[in-house]
Coordinates of C-alpha atoms and ligand atoms in Angstrom, one line a residue:
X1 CA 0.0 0.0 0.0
X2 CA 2.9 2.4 0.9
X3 CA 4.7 2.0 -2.4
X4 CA 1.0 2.8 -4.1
X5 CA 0.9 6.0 -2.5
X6 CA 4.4 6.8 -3.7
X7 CA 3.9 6.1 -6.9
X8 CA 0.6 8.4 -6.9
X9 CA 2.5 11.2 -6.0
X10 CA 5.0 11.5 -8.8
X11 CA 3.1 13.4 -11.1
X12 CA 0.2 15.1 -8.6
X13 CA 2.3 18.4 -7.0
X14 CA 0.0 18.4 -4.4
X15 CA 1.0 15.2 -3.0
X16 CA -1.9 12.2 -2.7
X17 CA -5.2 13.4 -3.5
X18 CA -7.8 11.0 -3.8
X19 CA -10.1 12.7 -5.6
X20 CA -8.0 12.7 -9.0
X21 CA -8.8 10.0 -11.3
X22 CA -5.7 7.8 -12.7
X23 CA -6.1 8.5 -16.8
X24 CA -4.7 6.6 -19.1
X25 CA -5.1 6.8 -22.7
X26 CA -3.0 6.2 -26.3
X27 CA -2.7 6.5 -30.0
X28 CA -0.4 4.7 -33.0
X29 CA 1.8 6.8 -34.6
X30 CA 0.1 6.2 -38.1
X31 CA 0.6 9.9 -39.0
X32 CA -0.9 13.7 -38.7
X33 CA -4.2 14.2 -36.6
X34 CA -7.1 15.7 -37.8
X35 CA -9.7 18.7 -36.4
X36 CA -11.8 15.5 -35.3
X37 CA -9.3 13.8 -33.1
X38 CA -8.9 17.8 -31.9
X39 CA -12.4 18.9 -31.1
X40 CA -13.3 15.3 -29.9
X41 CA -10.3 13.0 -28.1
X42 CA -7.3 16.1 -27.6
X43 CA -9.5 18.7 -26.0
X44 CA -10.6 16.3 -23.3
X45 CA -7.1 15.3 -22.8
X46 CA -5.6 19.2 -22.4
X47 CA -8.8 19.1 -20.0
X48 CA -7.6 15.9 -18.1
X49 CA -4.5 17.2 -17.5
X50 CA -5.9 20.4 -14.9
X51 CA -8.1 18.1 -13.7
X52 CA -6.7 14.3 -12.9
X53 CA -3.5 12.5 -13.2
X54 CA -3.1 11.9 -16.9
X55 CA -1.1 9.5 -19.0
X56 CA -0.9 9.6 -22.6
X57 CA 1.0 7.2 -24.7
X58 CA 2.6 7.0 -28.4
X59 CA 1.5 3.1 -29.3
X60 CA 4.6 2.4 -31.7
X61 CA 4.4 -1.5 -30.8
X62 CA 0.4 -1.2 -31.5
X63 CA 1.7 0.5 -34.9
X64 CA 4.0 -2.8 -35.3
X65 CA 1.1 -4.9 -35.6
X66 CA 0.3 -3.8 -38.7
X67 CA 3.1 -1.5 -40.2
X68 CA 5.6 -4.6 -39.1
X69 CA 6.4 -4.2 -43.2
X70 CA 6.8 -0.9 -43.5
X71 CA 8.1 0.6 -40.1
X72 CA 10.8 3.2 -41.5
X73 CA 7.5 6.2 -41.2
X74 CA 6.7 5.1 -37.6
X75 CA 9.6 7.0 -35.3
X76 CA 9.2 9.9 -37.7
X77 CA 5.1 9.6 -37.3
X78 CA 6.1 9.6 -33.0
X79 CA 7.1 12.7 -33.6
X80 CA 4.5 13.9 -35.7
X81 CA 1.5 12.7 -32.6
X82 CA 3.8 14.7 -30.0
X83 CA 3.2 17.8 -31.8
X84 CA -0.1 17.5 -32.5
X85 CA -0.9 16.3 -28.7
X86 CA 1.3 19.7 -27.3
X87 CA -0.3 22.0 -30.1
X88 CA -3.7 20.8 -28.8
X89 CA -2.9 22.1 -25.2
X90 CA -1.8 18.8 -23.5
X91 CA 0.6 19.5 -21.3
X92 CA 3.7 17.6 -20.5
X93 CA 3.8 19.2 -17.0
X94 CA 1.2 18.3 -15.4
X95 CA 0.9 14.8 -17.3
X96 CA 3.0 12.1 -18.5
X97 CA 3.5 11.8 -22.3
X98 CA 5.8 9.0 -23.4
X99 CA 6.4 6.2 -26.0
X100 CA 5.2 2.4 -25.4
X101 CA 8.9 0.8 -26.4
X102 CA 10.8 3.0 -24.2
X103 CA 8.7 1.7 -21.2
X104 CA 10.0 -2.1 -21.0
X105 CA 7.7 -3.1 -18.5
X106 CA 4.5 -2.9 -20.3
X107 CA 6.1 -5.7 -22.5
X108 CA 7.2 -7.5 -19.4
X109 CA 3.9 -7.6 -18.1
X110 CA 2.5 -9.0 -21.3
X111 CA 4.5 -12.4 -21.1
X112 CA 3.3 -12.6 -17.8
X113 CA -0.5 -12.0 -18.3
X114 CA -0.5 -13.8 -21.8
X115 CA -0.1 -16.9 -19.6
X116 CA -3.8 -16.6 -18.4
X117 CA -5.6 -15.5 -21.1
X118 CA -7.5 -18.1 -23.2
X119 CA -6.5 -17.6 -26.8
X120 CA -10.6 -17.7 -27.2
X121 CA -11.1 -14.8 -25.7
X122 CA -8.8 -12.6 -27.9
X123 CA -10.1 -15.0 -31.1
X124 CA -13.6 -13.6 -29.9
X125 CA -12.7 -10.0 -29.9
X126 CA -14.5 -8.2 -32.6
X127 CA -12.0 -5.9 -34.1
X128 CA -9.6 -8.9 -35.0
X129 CA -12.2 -10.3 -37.0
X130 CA -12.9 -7.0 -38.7
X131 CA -9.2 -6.2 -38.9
X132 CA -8.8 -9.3 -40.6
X133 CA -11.4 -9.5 -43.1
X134 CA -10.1 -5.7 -44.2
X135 CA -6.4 -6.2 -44.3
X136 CA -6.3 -10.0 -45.0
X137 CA -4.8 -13.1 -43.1
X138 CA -1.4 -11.5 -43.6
X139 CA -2.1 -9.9 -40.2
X140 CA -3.1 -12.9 -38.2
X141 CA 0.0 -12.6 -36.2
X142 CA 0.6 -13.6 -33.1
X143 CA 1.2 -9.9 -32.3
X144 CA -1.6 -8.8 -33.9
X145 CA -3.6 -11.3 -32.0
X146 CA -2.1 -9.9 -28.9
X147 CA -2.9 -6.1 -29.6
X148 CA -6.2 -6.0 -26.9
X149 CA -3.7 -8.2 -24.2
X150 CA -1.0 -5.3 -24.8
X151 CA -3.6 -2.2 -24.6
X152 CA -4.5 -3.7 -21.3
X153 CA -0.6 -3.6 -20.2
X154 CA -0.8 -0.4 -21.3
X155 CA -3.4 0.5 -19.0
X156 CA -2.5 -1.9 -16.1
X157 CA 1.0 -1.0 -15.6
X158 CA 0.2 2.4 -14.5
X159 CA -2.7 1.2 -12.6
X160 CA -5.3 3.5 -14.4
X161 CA -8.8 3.6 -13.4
X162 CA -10.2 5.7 -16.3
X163 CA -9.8 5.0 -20.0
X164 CA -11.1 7.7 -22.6
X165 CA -11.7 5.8 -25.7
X166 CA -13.7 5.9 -28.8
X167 CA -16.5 3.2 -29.6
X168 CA -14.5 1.2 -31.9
X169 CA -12.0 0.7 -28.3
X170 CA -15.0 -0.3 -26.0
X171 CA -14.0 -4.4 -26.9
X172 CA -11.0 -4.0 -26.1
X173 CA -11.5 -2.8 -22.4
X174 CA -14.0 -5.0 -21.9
X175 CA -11.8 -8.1 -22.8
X176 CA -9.3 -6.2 -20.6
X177 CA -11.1 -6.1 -17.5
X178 CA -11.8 -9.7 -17.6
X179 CA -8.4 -10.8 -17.3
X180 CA -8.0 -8.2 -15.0
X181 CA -10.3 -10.3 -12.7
X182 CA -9.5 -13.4 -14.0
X183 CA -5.8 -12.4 -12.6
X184 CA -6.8 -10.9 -9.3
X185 CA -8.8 -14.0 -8.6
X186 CA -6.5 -16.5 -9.1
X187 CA -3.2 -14.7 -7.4
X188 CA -5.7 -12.5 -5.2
X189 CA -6.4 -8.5 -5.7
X190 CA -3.2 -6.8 -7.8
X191 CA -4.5 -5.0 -10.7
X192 CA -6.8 -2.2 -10.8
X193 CA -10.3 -3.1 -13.1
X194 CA -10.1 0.0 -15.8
X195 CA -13.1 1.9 -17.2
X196 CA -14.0 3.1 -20.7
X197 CA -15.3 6.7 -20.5
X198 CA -16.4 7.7 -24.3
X199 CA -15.9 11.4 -25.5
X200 CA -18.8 13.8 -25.5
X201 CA -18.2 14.6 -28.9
X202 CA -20.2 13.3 -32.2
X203 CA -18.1 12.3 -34.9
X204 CA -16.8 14.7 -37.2
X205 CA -18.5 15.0 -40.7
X206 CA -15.5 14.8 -43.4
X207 CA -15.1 16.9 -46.4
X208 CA -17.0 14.4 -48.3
X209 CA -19.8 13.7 -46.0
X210 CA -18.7 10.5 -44.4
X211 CA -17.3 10.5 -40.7
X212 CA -14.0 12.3 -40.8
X213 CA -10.8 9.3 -41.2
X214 CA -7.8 9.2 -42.1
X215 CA -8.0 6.7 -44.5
X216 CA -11.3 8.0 -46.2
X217 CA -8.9 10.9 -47.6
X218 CA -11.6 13.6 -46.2
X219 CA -9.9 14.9 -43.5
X220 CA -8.9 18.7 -42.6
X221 CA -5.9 18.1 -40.3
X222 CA -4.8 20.0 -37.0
X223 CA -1.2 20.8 -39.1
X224 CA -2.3 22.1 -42.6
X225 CA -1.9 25.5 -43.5
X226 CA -4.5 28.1 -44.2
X227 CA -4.9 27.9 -47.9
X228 CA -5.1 24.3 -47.9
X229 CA -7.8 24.4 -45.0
X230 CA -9.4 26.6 -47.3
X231 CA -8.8 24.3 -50.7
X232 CA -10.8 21.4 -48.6
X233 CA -13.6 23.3 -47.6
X234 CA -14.1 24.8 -50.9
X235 CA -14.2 21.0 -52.3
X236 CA -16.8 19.5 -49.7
X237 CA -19.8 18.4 -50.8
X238 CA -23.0 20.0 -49.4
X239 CA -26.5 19.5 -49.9
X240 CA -27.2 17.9 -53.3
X241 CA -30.7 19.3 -53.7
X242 CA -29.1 22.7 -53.3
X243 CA -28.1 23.5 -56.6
X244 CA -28.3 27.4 -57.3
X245 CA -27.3 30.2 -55.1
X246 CA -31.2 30.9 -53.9
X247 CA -32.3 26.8 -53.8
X248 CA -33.5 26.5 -49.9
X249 CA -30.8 24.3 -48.2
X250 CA -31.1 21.3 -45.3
X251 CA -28.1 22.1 -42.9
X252 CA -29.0 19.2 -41.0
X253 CA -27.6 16.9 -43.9
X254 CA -24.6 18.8 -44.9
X255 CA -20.7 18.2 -43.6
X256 CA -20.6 22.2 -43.8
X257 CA -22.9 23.3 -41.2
X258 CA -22.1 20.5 -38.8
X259 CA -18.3 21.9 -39.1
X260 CA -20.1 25.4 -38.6
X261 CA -21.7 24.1 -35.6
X262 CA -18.1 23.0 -34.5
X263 CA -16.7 26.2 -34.5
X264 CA -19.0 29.2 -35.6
X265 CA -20.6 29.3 -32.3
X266 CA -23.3 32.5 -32.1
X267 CA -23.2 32.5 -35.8
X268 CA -24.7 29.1 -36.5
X269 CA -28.6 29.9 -36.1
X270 CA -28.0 32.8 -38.4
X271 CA -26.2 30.5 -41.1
X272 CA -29.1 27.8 -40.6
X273 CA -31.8 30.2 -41.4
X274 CA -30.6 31.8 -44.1
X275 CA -29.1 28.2 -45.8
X276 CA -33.0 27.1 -45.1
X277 CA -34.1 29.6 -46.7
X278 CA -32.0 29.8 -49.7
X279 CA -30.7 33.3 -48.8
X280 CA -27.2 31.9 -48.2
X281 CA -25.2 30.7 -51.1
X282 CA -22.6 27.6 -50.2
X283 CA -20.0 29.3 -51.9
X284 CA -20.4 32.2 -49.1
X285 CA -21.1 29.8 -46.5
X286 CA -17.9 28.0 -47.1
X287 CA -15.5 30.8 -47.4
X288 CA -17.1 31.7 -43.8
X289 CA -16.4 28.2 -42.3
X290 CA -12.9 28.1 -43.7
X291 CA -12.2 31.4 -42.6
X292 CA -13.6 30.7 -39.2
X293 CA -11.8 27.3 -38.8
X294 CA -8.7 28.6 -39.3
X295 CA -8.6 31.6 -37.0
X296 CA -9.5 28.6 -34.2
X297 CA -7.1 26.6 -35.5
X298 CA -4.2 29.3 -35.4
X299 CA -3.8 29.1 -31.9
X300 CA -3.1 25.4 -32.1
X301 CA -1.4 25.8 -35.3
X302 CA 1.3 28.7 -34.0
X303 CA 2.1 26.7 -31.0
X304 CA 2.8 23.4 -33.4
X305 CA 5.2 25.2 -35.7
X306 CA 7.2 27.2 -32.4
X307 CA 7.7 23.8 -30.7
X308 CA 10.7 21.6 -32.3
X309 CA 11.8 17.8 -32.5
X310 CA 14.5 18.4 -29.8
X311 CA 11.9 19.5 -27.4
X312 CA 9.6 16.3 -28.1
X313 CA 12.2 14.0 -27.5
X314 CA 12.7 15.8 -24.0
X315 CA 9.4 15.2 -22.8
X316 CA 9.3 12.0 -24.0
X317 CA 12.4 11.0 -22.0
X318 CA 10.8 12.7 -19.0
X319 CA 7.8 11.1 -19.3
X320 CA 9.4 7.8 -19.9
X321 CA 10.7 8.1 -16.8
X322 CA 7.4 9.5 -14.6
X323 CA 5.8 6.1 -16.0
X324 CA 8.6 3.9 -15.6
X325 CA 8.7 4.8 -11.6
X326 CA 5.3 3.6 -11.5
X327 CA 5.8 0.5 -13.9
X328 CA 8.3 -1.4 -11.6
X329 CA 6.4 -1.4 -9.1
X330 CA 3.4 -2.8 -10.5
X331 CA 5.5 -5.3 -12.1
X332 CA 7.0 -6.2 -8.9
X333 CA 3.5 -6.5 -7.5
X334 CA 2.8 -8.6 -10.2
X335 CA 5.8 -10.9 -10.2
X336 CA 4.9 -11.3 -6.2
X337 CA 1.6 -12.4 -6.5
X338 CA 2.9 -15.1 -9.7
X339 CA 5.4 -16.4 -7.2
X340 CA 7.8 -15.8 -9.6
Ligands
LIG1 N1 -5.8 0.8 -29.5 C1 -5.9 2.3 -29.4 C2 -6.4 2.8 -30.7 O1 -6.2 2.3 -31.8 C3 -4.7 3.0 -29.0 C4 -4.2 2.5 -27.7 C5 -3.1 1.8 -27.4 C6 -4.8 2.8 -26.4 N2 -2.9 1.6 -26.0 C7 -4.0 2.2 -25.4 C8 -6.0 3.5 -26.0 C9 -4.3 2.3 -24.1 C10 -6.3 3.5 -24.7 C11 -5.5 2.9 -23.7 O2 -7.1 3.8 -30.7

């Protein structure tokens, strides 16, 4: 119980408070982030960090799974994620930010939990089907297979409580907290049960109507520059019943006024009304959005371009290090209870 405590006080100033919640949550370096991982996932992070103990981590051996043919972009993608976490106002201060390999334990850990987990249960979890049927058996590795088993290290070895996730994540801390409890039951209470909280935020409409993604192309991303903000939002599609300038428009089906109501806050009954009734043109409308999306983005945008490689790779040593003071002693705790 003592060394608990201790570890809960390296990253709170204040000493132990109770009342902070233990966060933990990651992403795979698989390259820039866009205004919907911003206004969804990143804002409640930067939040996180005033509020609880936070720890956010750069999955590069989640990226392995499926990059394990291509991995020359992942360091360089690290990078990349650090920036866009900083520029979004998570601070490396008053959280730890850090990269997966560089915290040895986690993988430790892994051996040791992979010994109770039926290989039926991570069969049965539903993104390795799906992953599977979209990238082909190529990725039925045993790595692959083990990707929920190592998001639960993830979590475990820092002994979080609360996990902000997206839907897609939900199986995956599910599975998670059963071995959780399969472990504390068979070598009595270690590890702490972790729980999904999703983001408040819908999902962002993309530049051609479908959810924003990365791998749909129809992203606007937290690091372009103004004119090609601009360039997208001039090429979304909007509603296609609204074909002239004066045609009455439906805002409620088109990806421009959602990304109005994103960030064009007193404006947005205004721009309804007058899309509805056919007063407001889309080529006005979207010169508006873009211009409005990029004076909220310039914020986030100056402080990405004043911050430099150097200074990532600092605060990822110095977060390594915050989580790895932790990590040794759960894995300690864990080795104890294994008798081994
Ligand atoms: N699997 C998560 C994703 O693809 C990323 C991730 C890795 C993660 N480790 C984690 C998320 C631990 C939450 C907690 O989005």
């Amino acid at each position: 119980m003592q060394e608990t405590q201790r570890s809960a006080d390296v990253l709170s100033e204040e000493g132990s408070n109770s009342a902070k919640r233990r966060i933990m949550s990651g992403m795979r370096p698989t390259g820039r982030l866009h205004i919907g991982h911003l206004f969804g996932a990143l804002g409640q992070w930067a939040q996180f960090c005033k509020t609880d103990e936070a720890f956010f981590e750069v999955a590069d051996l989640h990226a392995l799974t499926t990059a394990f043919e291509h991995p020359e972009q992942i360091r360089h993608n690290v990078v990349e994620l650090v920036l866009d976490w900083l520029a979004a106002g998570v601070d490396p201060a008053r959280s730890a930010i850090y990269v997966q390999s560089h915290v040895p334990e986690i993988s430790r850990l892994q051996v040791l939990l992979s010994m109770i987990v039926p290989v039926a249960w991570l069969q049965r979890v539903p993104t390795f089907k799906d992953q599977i049927e979209q990238l082909g058996g190529e990725i039925a590795t045993y790595g692959f297979l083990g990707y929920p088993l190592m998001q639960l290290c993830d979590i475990a070895i820092v002994r979080a409580n609360t996990v902000p996730v997206g839907k897609d994540q939900l199986s995956h801390l599910e599975f998670g907290r059963e071995v959780v409890r399969r472990f504390n039951h068979l070598y009595g209470p270690t590890l702490v049960e972790p729980h999904g909280t999703l983001s408040e935020f819908p999902d962002v409409d993309g530049t051609d109507g479908r959810k924003m993604h990365k791998s749909y192309g129809n992203t606007i991303d937290i690091a372009d520059d103004d004119r090609t903000t601009e360039k997208k939002v001039r090429s979304m599609v909007t509603d296609p019943q609204k074909i002239r300038r004066n045609d009455p428009g439906r805002p409620e089906i088109c990806p421009v006024f959602s990304l109005h109501e994103l960030v064009n806050g007193p404006r947005v009954p205004w721009i309804e009304e007058h899309c509805r009734s056919g007063a407001l043109g889309c080529v006005d409308c979207k010169s508006e959005l873009a211009e409005r999306l990029n004076a909220s983005l310039r914020p986030v945008r100056e402080r990405r371009a004043s911050l430099d490689a150097a200074q990532v790779d600092e605060i990822l040593a110095d977060g390594a290090q915050k989580v790895r003071a932790i990590a040794v002693e759960t894995l300690a705790d864990v080795q104890t209870a294994m008798k081994i």
